[in-house]
Short mmCIF file of C-alpha atoms in Angstrom, two decimals:
data_model
loop_
_atom_site.label_atom_id
_atom_site.label_comp_id
_atom_site.label_asym_id
_atom_site.label_seq_id
_atom_site.Cartn_x
_atom_site.Cartn_y
_atom_site.Cartn_z
CA GLY A 1 -29.28 10.50 -38.43
CA GLY A 2 -29.22 11.92 -41.79
CA GLN A 3 -27.17 9.06 -43.17
CA SER A 4 -29.84 6.56 -42.15
CA THR A 5 -32.43 8.43 -44.24
CA LEU A 6 -30.13 8.55 -47.23
CA SER A 7 -29.26 4.88 -46.80
CA TRP A 8 -32.95 4.02 -46.51
CA ASN A 9 -33.73 5.80 -49.78
CA THR A 10 -31.04 3.86 -51.62
CA THR A 11 -31.79 0.46 -50.06
CA ALA A 12 -35.57 0.76 -50.36
CA GLY A 13 -35.25 1.65 -54.04
CA THR A 14 -33.06 -1.40 -54.63
CA PHE A 15 -35.58 -3.59 -52.80
CA LEU A 16 -38.49 -2.17 -54.80
CA ASP A 17 -36.56 -2.91 -58.00
CA GLY A 18 -36.46 -6.56 -56.92
CA LYS A 19 -32.68 -6.67 -56.57
CA ILE A 20 -32.45 -7.52 -52.85
CA PRO A 21 -34.70 -9.17 -50.25
CA PHE A 22 -36.31 -6.95 -47.63
CA THR A 23 -34.07 -8.32 -44.87
CA VAL A 24 -31.00 -6.75 -46.50
CA ILE A 25 -32.29 -3.21 -45.90
CA PRO A 26 -31.45 -2.98 -42.16
CA GLU A 27 -28.13 -4.78 -42.69
CA ALA A 28 -27.00 -2.23 -45.27
CA ILE A 29 -28.24 0.76 -43.27
CA LEU A 30 -26.42 -0.48 -40.17
CA GLU A 31 -23.19 -0.87 -42.14
CA VAL A 32 -23.47 2.71 -43.43
CA MET A 33 -24.28 4.14 -40.02
CA GLU A 34 -21.40 2.30 -38.33
CA ALA A 35 -18.91 3.44 -40.97
CA HIS A 36 -19.72 7.16 -40.88
CA PRO A 37 -18.16 9.21 -38.09
CA PRO A 38 -20.38 11.97 -36.68
CA ALA A 39 -19.48 15.40 -38.00
CA PRO A 40 -20.93 18.85 -37.45
CA VAL A 41 -22.97 20.38 -40.25
CA GLN A 42 -21.88 23.92 -40.84
CA ALA A 43 -22.88 24.46 -44.45
CA LEU A 44 -24.98 22.98 -47.23
CA GLU A 45 -21.81 21.47 -48.70
CA ASP A 46 -21.48 19.31 -45.56
CA VAL A 47 -24.95 17.89 -46.16
CA LEU A 48 -24.30 17.28 -49.85
CA GLN A 49 -21.03 15.49 -49.09
CA ALA A 50 -22.75 13.30 -46.49
CA ASP A 51 -25.51 12.55 -49.00
CA THR A 52 -23.07 11.44 -51.67
CA TRP A 53 -21.00 9.42 -49.21
CA ALA A 54 -24.00 7.61 -47.68
CA ARG A 55 -25.56 6.77 -51.04
CA ASP A 56 -22.27 5.44 -52.41
CA ARG A 57 -21.61 3.40 -49.28
CA ALA A 58 -25.16 1.99 -49.35
CA ARG A 59 -24.75 0.98 -53.00
CA GLN A 60 -21.49 -0.80 -52.14
CA ALA A 61 -23.12 -2.61 -49.21
CA LEU A 62 -26.04 -3.65 -51.39
CA SER A 63 -23.78 -4.89 -54.17
CA ARG A 64 -21.91 -7.17 -51.78
CA ARG A 65 -25.12 -8.53 -50.29
CA ALA A 66 -26.90 -8.99 -53.62
CA ALA A 67 -23.95 -10.99 -54.92
CA THR A 68 -24.27 -13.42 -52.02
CA ARG A 69 -28.04 -13.78 -52.29
CA VAL A 70 -28.53 -14.69 -55.93
CA GLY A 71 -31.94 -16.24 -56.48
CA PHE A 72 -33.38 -15.17 -53.14
#
């Protein structure tokens, strides 16, 4: 995993901003990891695309979870 690192960066930042409880971090990372099919990295563009995809997917996962945990 590279996507787990990218997901961690996004989820940890959201936690540190006080927007989600700590327990949401592994849930969101797992969702991102399960949704991304493995693919070979042949160029920098592959890494940049995976970065963008993982961060976007993590933000979506966090948005859904934050909406269900108002006032945690």
